[in-house]
Amino acid sequence: MMETAGAMESDDPTSITWLFSSVSYYLLLTTILAAIYLIYNQVTDSETWEKYGVKQVTMGLVEERDGYKKLLEEHGDTFGLKRGTMFLVTKDLSILREVMVKDFNNFTDRIGHFNTDTVVSKGVFFLQGQDWRRIRQIITPSFSSGKLKHSVQTVDERAIKLTKILEDYARKSKLVPVKDLTSQYTIEIIAKTAFGLDTDCLGKEDNEFTNYYKTIFKSRGRVMSKVMLFFYRFKALHKFLVKNLKVTLLDGVRSDAVSYFKGILKKSIEERKGLQQKGQEPPSDLLQNFLQANIAEDQIKQEESTPEDWQSNSTLAKGLNWDKLPKTMSEEELIGQSMLIMFAGFDTTATTLMTCLYLLAKHKDAQEKVYKEIESIVRGASPTYEELGQLTYMEQVINETLRLYPPAPIMSRLAAESRTYGSITVPKGAGVMIPIFAVLKDPKNYPDPEKYDPDRFSDENKAKRDPMAFMPFGYGPRNCIGMRLAYLELKIALAHIIRKVTFELNEQTEPKKGEDIVIKGHGILRTEKPIKLAVKIRG
């Protein structure tokens, strides 16, 4: 890895070899480039948000979540930032409705918030324009309600397995490392349902597969976290350094993890191609959809008939139907989609299950209400697909968890052309930053927003509220594609777990009884300390 390259070259910190192969060199280089970039911007660009009807403010070198929270409290629902690029930050639902739904074709793309020079950049979350539409339509069928029904057995088997492990913790009076177990639970599910891989990691020490799964995105130390905060402010500069200058120190993805998963996926693809050549039916899952799209791509290349229109965003302007886009995917895109979906498919759901169990431990009345609902509705040892739909209070508990702890707290959109909404104009090329966490804790939407209250999501209370006030999965055509699978995993897990064990906080747990968890970071939700809960066999 680059962080240790200097030590391998020479132990003498004064040598030229050491300097040019060490972290110090890359930090020095990026600092110089950053300074040049900032000076250039100051000299050449005098545009401000005031001319577009928006108050422009500044934000120091702090985490985005903390910075946005403070500025929203000080300056109201909407303000502008200038950090090389123009950014509108807003939690105003009338503006967000235009950006995310009504005028979606002008805000199809996300800002290049995360930059990597690996195939992960081909993942649907990071794609733009025509490429995003093409890949999205290939993925969507794998997450339909019909497909999910076929996943129930796999999810149920893993939920039973998880419950037995928790019962064992209870019998041994051991604290539960919640995120470790919920991650293994969701890893097994997404690996099997989407890619046909049997990982068998739940309740065991992390093997090579699980370790790479959990750490494909780099974890930064304190110093590098501060460095990255700067580059997240200036996304164009970060992209240039990672993509053009290949500064791997600033790349957010581990190259060794990419190589590892490339090997596994290529082996799985070859096995499936072998099955098809023998006339055998391959699994009907997400990977198979990707493989068919890749085969279609190869066929088009052989025929040399790829239309020019498909290679540019000009088709968006022509208003062509999504159905007319070719369902094709290159091998690089196939690998990139697979790795990104594997990570996204396990981490956000594992985090939500973790925070849900923590909140139930903290609010024993809600935990008992969930238990009574399960007992009154689920007739067999496992819930049926239909019974899951009847667990309404459980869904309220899940939604209140998502409101308080959205796993992806900030989203973004990019303006293809200038648009004016009332007195505010979003100029072409500007980004719109959507502080999901602030929308979900806005007292205008949720009175006493810090209070845990699952009844906020009763049918009666939801009817009184703007539907856009609840957007933990995003909103509009670019919302989270795995939302249905996430609810399925969460509900089946809770249906099994809460029937068998109870969770609680005490003086040995993390956090202790009477304390709260502390959130860190600006990306996917992370806790400052790993949550550890006490668990008992339900009497």
Coordinates of C-alpha atoms in Angstrom, one line a residue:
M1 CA 0.0 0.0 0.0
M2 CA 1.2 3.6 -0.7
E3 CA 1.1 4.5 3.0
T4 CA 4.0 2.1 3.7
A5 CA 5.9 2.5 0.4
G6 CA 8.5 4.8 1.9
A7 CA 9.5 2.3 4.6
M8 CA 10.0 -0.4 1.9
E9 CA 12.3 1.9 -0.2
S10 CA 14.6 3.3 2.5
D11 CA 14.7 3.9 6.3
D12 CA 16.6 7.2 5.7
P13 CA 14.0 10.0 5.8
T14 CA 16.5 12.4 4.2
S15 CA 16.8 10.4 1.0
I16 CA 15.1 11.5 -2.3
T17 CA 13.8 8.0 -2.8
W18 CA 12.0 8.1 0.6
L19 CA 10.6 11.6 -0.1
F20 CA 9.1 10.7 -3.5
S21 CA 7.7 7.3 -2.4
S22 CA 6.2 8.4 0.9
V23 CA 2.9 9.8 2.1
S24 CA 4.7 13.1 2.8
Y25 CA 5.4 13.6 -0.9
Y26 CA 1.8 13.1 -1.9
L27 CA 0.5 15.4 0.8
L28 CA 3.1 18.1 -0.2
L29 CA 2.1 17.7 -3.9
T30 CA -1.6 17.9 -3.2
T31 CA -1.2 20.9 -0.9
I32 CA 0.7 22.8 -3.6
L33 CA -1.9 21.9 -6.2
A34 CA -4.7 22.8 -3.9
A35 CA -3.2 26.2 -3.2
I36 CA -2.8 26.9 -6.9
Y37 CA -6.3 25.8 -7.5
L38 CA -7.8 28.0 -4.8
I39 CA -5.8 31.1 -5.9
Y40 CA -6.8 30.5 -9.5
N41 CA -10.5 30.3 -8.5
Q42 CA -10.3 33.5 -6.4
V43 CA -8.7 35.5 -9.3
T44 CA -10.8 34.2 -12.2
D45 CA -14.2 33.7 -10.7
S46 CA -16.1 36.5 -9.0
E47 CA -19.6 34.9 -9.3
T48 CA -21.6 34.7 -6.1
W49 CA -24.9 33.3 -4.9
E50 CA -26.3 36.8 -4.2
K51 CA -26.9 37.4 -7.9
Y52 CA -29.2 34.3 -7.8
G53 CA -31.3 35.4 -4.9
V54 CA -29.5 33.3 -2.3
K55 CA -27.5 34.2 0.8
Q56 CA -23.9 33.1 0.4
V57 CA -22.1 31.8 3.5
T58 CA -18.8 30.1 4.4
M59 CA -18.2 26.9 6.1
G60 CA -14.9 25.9 7.8
L61 CA -13.0 22.7 7.6
V62 CA -15.7 20.7 9.5
E63 CA -17.7 17.6 8.7
E64 CA -20.4 18.4 6.2
R65 CA -23.2 17.1 8.5
D66 CA -22.0 19.3 11.4
G67 CA -21.4 22.3 9.1
Y68 CA -24.8 22.1 7.4
K69 CA -26.6 21.7 10.7
K70 CA -25.0 24.8 12.2
L71 CA -25.5 26.9 9.0
L72 CA -29.1 25.9 8.6
E73 CA -29.8 26.9 12.2
E74 CA -28.1 30.3 11.6
H75 CA -29.3 31.1 8.1
G76 CA -32.6 29.3 7.5
D77 CA -33.7 26.6 5.1
T78 CA -31.6 27.6 2.1
F79 CA -28.2 29.1 1.6
G80 CA -25.3 29.0 -0.9
L81 CA -21.7 27.9 -0.6
K82 CA -18.8 28.7 -3.0
R83 CA -16.1 26.1 -3.0
G84 CA -14.7 26.2 -6.5
T85 CA -18.2 25.1 -7.5
M86 CA -21.5 26.7 -6.6
F87 CA -23.5 24.7 -4.1
L88 CA -27.1 25.3 -3.0
V89 CA -27.8 23.7 0.4
T90 CA -31.6 23.5 1.1
K91 CA -34.1 21.5 3.1
D92 CA -37.0 23.5 1.6
L93 CA -39.4 20.9 0.4
S94 CA -40.9 23.1 -2.3
I95 CA -37.4 23.4 -3.9
L96 CA -36.6 19.8 -3.3
R97 CA -39.8 18.7 -5.0
E98 CA -38.8 20.6 -8.1
V99 CA -35.2 19.3 -8.1
M100 CA -35.9 15.6 -7.2
V101 CA -39.3 15.0 -8.9
K102 CA -40.8 17.7 -11.2
D103 CA -37.7 18.9 -12.9
F104 CA -35.8 15.6 -12.5
N105 CA -34.5 15.5 -16.1
N106 CA -32.5 18.7 -15.3
F107 CA -31.1 17.2 -12.1
T108 CA -30.6 13.6 -13.1
D109 CA -26.9 13.5 -12.0
R110 CA -25.3 13.5 -8.6
I111 CA -22.3 15.6 -7.9
G112 CA -19.0 13.8 -8.2
H113 CA -18.8 13.6 -4.4
F114 CA -16.8 10.4 -4.3
N115 CA -13.8 9.9 -6.6
T116 CA -12.0 6.7 -7.4
D117 CA -9.9 5.5 -10.3
T118 CA -11.2 1.9 -9.9
V119 CA -14.1 0.2 -11.6
V120 CA -16.3 1.1 -8.6
S121 CA -16.7 4.5 -10.3
K122 CA -18.8 2.6 -12.8
G123 CA -21.4 1.8 -10.1
V124 CA -24.9 3.1 -10.7
F125 CA -24.7 5.4 -7.7
F126 CA -21.9 7.4 -9.4
L127 CA -23.0 7.3 -13.0
Q128 CA -24.5 10.2 -14.9
G129 CA -26.9 10.9 -17.7
Q130 CA -27.4 8.3 -20.3
D131 CA -25.1 5.7 -18.5
W132 CA -27.1 6.0 -15.3
R133 CA -30.5 5.5 -17.2
R134 CA -29.1 2.5 -19.1
I135 CA -27.7 0.7 -16.0
R136 CA -30.6 1.6 -13.8
Q137 CA -33.1 -0.2 -16.1
I138 CA -30.9 -3.3 -16.1
I139 CA -30.8 -3.4 -12.3
T140 CA -34.5 -2.5 -11.6
P141 CA -36.2 -5.8 -12.4
S142 CA -34.0 -7.6 -9.8
F143 CA -35.6 -5.6 -7.0
S144 CA -39.2 -5.9 -8.0
S145 CA -41.8 -7.2 -5.6
G146 CA -42.1 -10.4 -7.6
K147 CA -38.3 -11.0 -7.4
L148 CA -38.3 -10.2 -3.7
K149 CA -40.8 -13.0 -2.9
H150 CA -38.3 -15.5 -4.2
S151 CA -35.7 -14.0 -1.7
V152 CA -37.9 -14.6 1.4
Q153 CA -36.6 -18.1 2.1
T154 CA -32.9 -17.0 1.9
V155 CA -33.6 -14.0 4.1
D156 CA -35.6 -16.1 6.6
E157 CA -32.8 -18.7 6.9
R158 CA -30.3 -16.0 7.7
A159 CA -32.6 -14.4 10.2
I160 CA -33.1 -17.7 12.0
K161 CA -29.3 -18.2 12.1
L162 CA -28.8 -14.7 13.5
T163 CA -31.5 -15.3 16.2
K164 CA -29.8 -18.5 17.3
I165 CA -26.5 -16.6 17.6
L166 CA -28.1 -13.9 19.7
E167 CA -29.7 -16.6 22.0
D168 CA -26.2 -18.0 22.5
Y169 CA -24.9 -14.5 23.5
A170 CA -27.9 -14.3 26.0
R171 CA -27.1 -17.7 27.5
K172 CA -23.5 -16.8 28.0
S173 CA -24.4 -13.3 29.3
K174 CA -22.1 -11.7 26.7
L175 CA -22.6 -8.2 25.2
V176 CA -23.6 -8.3 21.6
P177 CA -21.3 -6.5 19.0
V178 CA -24.3 -5.4 17.1
K179 CA -22.8 -4.0 13.9
D180 CA -20.5 -7.0 13.4
L181 CA -23.5 -9.4 13.5
T182 CA -25.9 -7.3 11.5
S183 CA -23.2 -6.8 8.8
Q184 CA -22.6 -10.5 8.5
Y185 CA -26.4 -11.0 8.3
T186 CA -26.8 -8.6 5.4
I187 CA -23.6 -9.7 3.7
E188 CA -24.9 -13.3 3.5
I189 CA -28.2 -12.1 2.1
I190 CA -26.9 -9.8 -0.6
A191 CA -24.1 -12.2 -1.6
K192 CA -26.6 -15.1 -2.1
T193 CA -29.7 -13.3 -3.4
A194 CA -27.9 -11.0 -5.9
F195 CA -24.8 -13.0 -6.8
G196 CA -25.4 -16.6 -5.9
L197 CA -22.4 -16.7 -3.5
D198 CA -22.5 -18.7 -0.3
T199 CA -20.4 -16.9 2.3
D200 CA -21.3 -18.6 5.5
C201 CA -19.8 -15.8 7.6
L202 CA -22.6 -15.1 10.2
G203 CA -21.4 -15.6 13.7
K204 CA -17.8 -16.4 12.7
E205 CA -14.5 -14.5 12.7
D206 CA -14.2 -12.4 9.5
N207 CA -12.7 -14.4 6.7
E208 CA -11.0 -12.9 3.7
F209 CA -14.3 -12.4 1.8
T210 CA -16.0 -10.7 4.7
N211 CA -13.0 -8.5 5.6
Y212 CA -12.7 -7.1 2.1
Y213 CA -16.5 -6.7 1.9
K214 CA -16.5 -4.5 5.0
T215 CA -13.4 -2.5 4.1
I216 CA -13.6 -2.0 0.3
F217 CA -13.9 1.7 1.1
K218 CA -10.9 3.1 2.9
S219 CA -11.1 4.0 6.6
R220 CA -9.1 7.1 7.3
G221 CA -7.0 8.0 10.3
R222 CA -7.4 11.4 12.0
V223 CA -4.9 13.3 9.9
M224 CA -6.0 11.9 6.6
S225 CA -9.7 12.5 7.6
K226 CA -8.8 16.2 7.9
V227 CA -7.0 16.2 4.6
M228 CA -10.0 14.5 2.9
L229 CA -12.4 17.0 4.4
F230 CA -10.5 19.7 2.4
F231 CA -10.7 17.7 -0.9
Y232 CA -14.4 16.9 -0.4
R233 CA -14.9 20.7 -0.3
F234 CA -13.3 21.0 -3.7
K235 CA -14.6 18.1 -5.6
A236 CA -13.2 19.1 -9.1
L237 CA -9.7 19.3 -7.7
H238 CA -10.1 15.9 -5.9
K239 CA -11.4 14.4 -9.1
F240 CA -8.4 15.8 -11.1
L241 CA -5.9 14.4 -8.6
V242 CA -7.4 10.9 -8.4
K243 CA -8.5 10.4 -12.0
N244 CA -5.8 12.4 -13.9
L245 CA -2.7 12.4 -11.7
K246 CA -3.5 8.9 -10.2
V247 CA -2.8 10.0 -6.6
T248 CA -3.9 6.7 -5.0
L249 CA -3.5 8.1 -1.5
L250 CA -6.6 10.2 -2.1
D251 CA -8.6 7.4 -3.8
G252 CA -11.4 6.2 -1.5
V253 CA -11.3 2.5 -2.7
R254 CA -8.8 -0.2 -1.7
S255 CA -7.2 -1.5 -4.8
D256 CA -6.5 -4.9 -3.2
A257 CA -10.2 -5.3 -2.4
V258 CA -11.1 -4.5 -6.0
S259 CA -8.6 -7.1 -7.3
Y260 CA -10.0 -9.7 -4.8
F261 CA -13.6 -9.2 -5.9
K262 CA -12.7 -9.0 -9.6
G263 CA -11.3 -12.5 -9.2
I264 CA -14.3 -13.9 -7.5
L265 CA -16.8 -12.3 -9.9
K266 CA -14.9 -13.3 -13.0
K267 CA -14.8 -16.9 -11.7
S268 CA -18.5 -16.8 -11.0
I269 CA -19.2 -15.4 -14.5
E270 CA -17.2 -18.1 -16.2
E271 CA -19.0 -20.8 -14.3
R272 CA -22.4 -19.4 -15.4
K273 CA -21.3 -19.1 -19.0
G274 CA -20.3 -22.8 -18.7
L275 CA -23.7 -23.7 -17.4
Q276 CA -25.4 -21.9 -20.4
Q277 CA -23.1 -23.7 -22.9
K278 CA -24.2 -27.0 -21.4
G279 CA -27.9 -26.0 -21.7
Q280 CA -28.4 -25.7 -18.0
E281 CA -30.4 -23.0 -16.4
P282 CA -28.3 -20.5 -14.4
P283 CA -29.7 -18.7 -11.3
S284 CA -32.2 -16.0 -11.9
D285 CA -30.6 -13.1 -10.0
L286 CA -28.9 -9.7 -10.3
L287 CA -25.6 -11.1 -11.5
Q288 CA -27.4 -13.1 -14.3
N289 CA -29.1 -9.8 -15.4
F290 CA -25.7 -8.2 -15.6
L291 CA -24.3 -11.2 -17.5
Q292 CA -27.1 -11.0 -20.1
A293 CA -26.4 -7.3 -20.5
N294 CA -22.7 -8.0 -21.0
I295 CA -23.5 -10.7 -23.6
A296 CA -25.7 -8.2 -25.4
E297 CA -22.9 -5.6 -25.3
D298 CA -20.5 -8.1 -26.9
Q299 CA -23.0 -9.0 -29.6
I300 CA -23.5 -5.3 -30.5
K301 CA -19.7 -4.8 -30.8
Q302 CA -19.5 -7.8 -33.1
E303 CA -22.2 -6.4 -35.3
E304 CA -20.5 -3.0 -35.2
S305 CA -23.9 -1.4 -35.0
T306 CA -23.9 0.6 -31.8
P307 CA -25.9 3.8 -32.6
E308 CA -24.1 7.0 -32.1
D309 CA -27.0 8.4 -30.1
W310 CA -26.4 5.8 -27.3
Q311 CA -22.9 7.1 -26.7
S312 CA -23.9 10.6 -25.7
N313 CA -26.3 12.5 -23.6
S314 CA -28.0 14.0 -26.7
T315 CA -30.7 11.4 -26.4
L316 CA -31.9 13.0 -23.2
A317 CA -32.6 16.2 -25.1
K318 CA -34.5 14.2 -27.8
G319 CA -36.7 12.8 -25.1
L320 CA -36.2 9.2 -26.1
N321 CA -38.0 6.6 -24.0
W322 CA -35.9 4.6 -21.4
D323 CA -37.3 1.4 -23.0
K324 CA -35.4 2.3 -26.2
L325 CA -32.1 2.4 -24.4
P326 CA -29.9 -0.7 -25.1
K327 CA -29.8 -3.1 -22.2
T328 CA -26.0 -3.5 -22.5
M329 CA -23.2 -3.5 -20.0
S330 CA -19.4 -3.7 -20.5
E331 CA -17.4 -6.1 -18.3
E332 CA -15.9 -3.2 -16.5
E333 CA -19.4 -1.9 -15.7
L334 CA -20.5 -5.4 -14.6
I335 CA -17.7 -5.6 -12.1
G336 CA -18.2 -2.1 -10.9
Q337 CA -21.9 -2.5 -10.4
S338 CA -21.4 -5.7 -8.6
M339 CA -18.9 -4.4 -6.1
L340 CA -20.9 -1.2 -5.4
I341 CA -24.2 -3.0 -4.9
M342 CA -22.5 -5.6 -2.6
F343 CA -21.3 -2.8 -0.4
A344 CA -24.4 -0.7 -0.5
G345 CA -26.6 -3.8 -0.1
F346 CA -25.0 -4.8 3.2
D347 CA -23.8 -1.6 4.9
T348 CA -26.8 0.7 5.0
T349 CA -29.3 -2.1 6.0
A350 CA -26.9 -3.4 8.6
T351 CA -26.5 0.1 10.0
T352 CA -30.3 0.5 10.2
L353 CA -30.8 -2.8 11.9
M354 CA -28.1 -1.9 14.4
T355 CA -29.7 1.5 15.3
C356 CA -33.1 -0.1 15.4
L357 CA -32.1 -2.6 18.0
Y358 CA -30.3 0.1 20.0
L359 CA -33.5 2.2 20.0
L360 CA -35.6 -0.7 21.0
A361 CA -33.2 -1.4 23.9
K362 CA -33.5 2.2 24.9
H363 CA -37.3 2.2 24.6
K364 CA -38.6 -1.1 26.2
D365 CA -42.2 -0.1 25.7
A366 CA -41.8 0.0 21.9
Q367 CA -39.9 -3.3 22.0
E368 CA -42.7 -5.0 23.9
K369 CA -45.3 -3.5 21.5
V370 CA -43.4 -4.9 18.5
Y371 CA -43.3 -8.3 20.3
K372 CA -47.0 -8.3 20.9
E373 CA -47.8 -7.4 17.3
I374 CA -45.6 -10.2 16.0
E375 CA -47.3 -12.7 18.3
S376 CA -50.7 -11.6 17.2
I377 CA -50.0 -11.7 13.4
V378 CA -47.3 -14.4 12.7
R379 CA -48.9 -17.8 13.0
G380 CA -46.0 -20.1 12.1
A381 CA -42.4 -20.3 13.0
S382 CA -41.5 -17.9 10.3
P383 CA -43.5 -14.9 8.9
T384 CA -45.1 -15.3 5.4
Y385 CA -44.7 -12.5 2.9
E386 CA -48.3 -11.5 3.5
E387 CA -47.9 -11.4 7.3
L388 CA -44.9 -9.1 6.9
G389 CA -47.1 -6.6 5.2
Q390 CA -49.4 -6.6 8.3
L391 CA -46.7 -5.8 10.8
T392 CA -47.6 -2.1 10.7
Y393 CA -46.2 -1.0 14.1
M394 CA -42.9 -2.8 13.3
E395 CA -42.7 -0.7 10.1
Q396 CA -43.4 2.5 12.1
V397 CA -40.4 1.5 14.4
I398 CA -38.2 1.0 11.3
N399 CA -39.3 4.3 9.8
E400 CA -38.7 6.2 13.1
T401 CA -35.2 4.6 13.2
L402 CA -34.5 5.8 9.7
R403 CA -35.8 9.3 10.6
L404 CA -33.5 9.6 13.6
Y405 CA -30.5 7.8 12.0
P406 CA -30.6 7.9 8.2
P407 CA -27.7 5.7 6.9
A408 CA -27.0 8.1 4.0
P409 CA -27.5 11.6 5.6
I410 CA -26.6 13.8 2.6
M411 CA -27.5 13.5 -1.1
S412 CA -26.8 15.7 -4.1
R413 CA -28.0 16.7 -7.5
L414 CA -26.3 18.6 -10.4
A415 CA -28.0 21.3 -12.5
A416 CA -27.7 20.5 -16.3
E417 CA -29.3 23.9 -17.1
S418 CA -30.2 27.0 -15.1
R419 CA -33.6 26.9 -13.4
T420 CA -35.5 29.5 -11.4
Y421 CA -37.9 28.6 -8.6
G422 CA -39.6 31.7 -7.1
S423 CA -36.9 34.1 -6.1
I424 CA -34.1 31.5 -6.3
T425 CA -32.1 30.5 -9.3
V426 CA -30.0 27.4 -9.5
P427 CA -27.4 28.2 -12.2
K428 CA -26.1 25.7 -14.8
G429 CA -23.4 23.5 -13.3
A430 CA -24.3 24.2 -9.7
G431 CA -24.8 21.5 -7.2
V432 CA -27.8 21.1 -4.9
M433 CA -26.8 19.5 -1.6
I434 CA -29.8 17.8 0.2
P435 CA -29.2 17.4 3.9
I436 CA -31.5 14.4 4.4
F437 CA -30.8 14.4 8.1
A438 CA -32.0 18.0 8.5
V439 CA -35.3 17.3 6.6
L440 CA -36.0 14.3 8.8
K441 CA -35.4 16.4 12.0
D442 CA -37.1 19.6 10.8
P443 CA -39.6 20.6 13.6
K444 CA -41.9 21.9 10.8
N445 CA -42.2 18.3 9.6
Y446 CA -41.8 16.5 13.0
P447 CA -42.6 18.4 16.2
D448 CA -40.1 17.6 19.0
P449 CA -37.8 16.0 16.4
E450 CA -35.3 14.5 18.8
K451 CA -38.0 12.5 20.6
Y452 CA -38.4 8.8 19.6
D453 CA -42.0 8.3 18.6
P454 CA -42.9 5.5 16.1
D455 CA -46.5 6.8 16.1
R456 CA -45.3 9.6 13.9
F457 CA -45.7 7.0 11.1
S458 CA -49.2 5.9 11.8
D459 CA -51.6 6.3 8.8
E460 CA -53.3 9.2 10.5
N461 CA -50.1 11.1 11.2
K462 CA -48.6 10.4 7.8
A463 CA -51.7 11.8 6.1
K464 CA -51.1 15.2 7.8
R465 CA -47.5 15.4 6.5
D466 CA -45.9 16.2 3.2
P467 CA -44.7 12.8 1.8
M468 CA -41.4 14.4 0.9
A469 CA -40.7 15.0 4.6
F470 CA -39.6 11.3 4.7
M471 CA -36.8 10.6 2.4
P472 CA -34.2 8.3 4.0
F473 CA -34.0 6.4 0.7
G474 CA -34.0 9.6 -1.4
Y475 CA -37.0 10.6 -3.5
G476 CA -38.1 10.6 -7.1
P477 CA -36.7 8.5 -10.0
R478 CA -33.2 8.3 -8.5
N479 CA -34.3 6.9 -5.1
C480 CA -32.6 3.9 -3.5
I481 CA -33.2 0.9 -5.8
G482 CA -32.8 -1.6 -2.9
M483 CA -35.4 0.0 -0.6
R484 CA -37.8 -3.0 -0.8
L485 CA -35.1 -5.5 -0.1
A486 CA -33.9 -3.5 2.9
Y487 CA -37.4 -3.5 4.5
L488 CA -37.7 -7.2 3.8
E489 CA -34.4 -7.9 5.6
L490 CA -35.3 -5.6 8.5
K491 CA -38.8 -7.0 9.1
I492 CA -37.8 -10.7 8.9
A493 CA -34.9 -10.2 11.2
L494 CA -37.0 -8.4 13.8
A495 CA -39.8 -10.9 13.5
H496 CA -37.5 -13.7 14.5
I497 CA -35.2 -11.8 17.0
I498 CA -37.8 -10.0 19.1
R499 CA -39.8 -13.2 19.5
K500 CA -36.8 -15.0 21.2
V501 CA -34.7 -12.3 23.0
T502 CA -34.9 -8.9 24.5
F503 CA -32.3 -6.1 24.3
E504 CA -31.4 -3.6 27.0
L505 CA -28.9 -1.0 28.1
N506 CA -27.0 -1.2 31.4
E507 CA -23.7 0.0 33.0
Q508 CA -21.6 -2.4 30.8
T509 CA -23.2 -1.7 27.4
E510 CA -22.1 0.9 24.8
P511 CA -23.7 3.3 25.2
K512 CA -24.5 2.9 28.9
K513 CA -28.1 3.3 30.1
G514 CA -29.0 6.9 30.0
E515 CA -26.4 7.8 27.4
D516 CA -26.8 8.2 23.6
I517 CA -24.7 7.1 20.7
V518 CA -22.5 9.6 19.0
I519 CA -22.4 9.9 15.2
K520 CA -19.2 10.6 13.3
G521 CA -18.2 11.3 9.7
H522 CA -20.1 12.9 6.8
G523 CA -20.7 9.9 4.6
I524 CA -22.4 6.6 5.5
L525 CA -23.6 6.8 9.1
R526 CA -21.0 5.6 11.6
T527 CA -21.0 5.6 15.4
E528 CA -18.0 7.0 17.3
K529 CA -17.9 3.7 19.3
P530 CA -19.2 0.3 18.3
I531 CA -22.6 -0.4 19.8
K532 CA -22.7 -3.3 22.3
L533 CA -26.1 -4.3 23.8
A534 CA -27.1 -6.7 26.6
V535 CA -29.4 -9.5 25.5
K536 CA -31.6 -11.9 27.4
I537 CA -33.7 -14.9 26.5
R538 CA -37.4 -13.8 26.4
G539 CA -39.1 -15.4 29.4

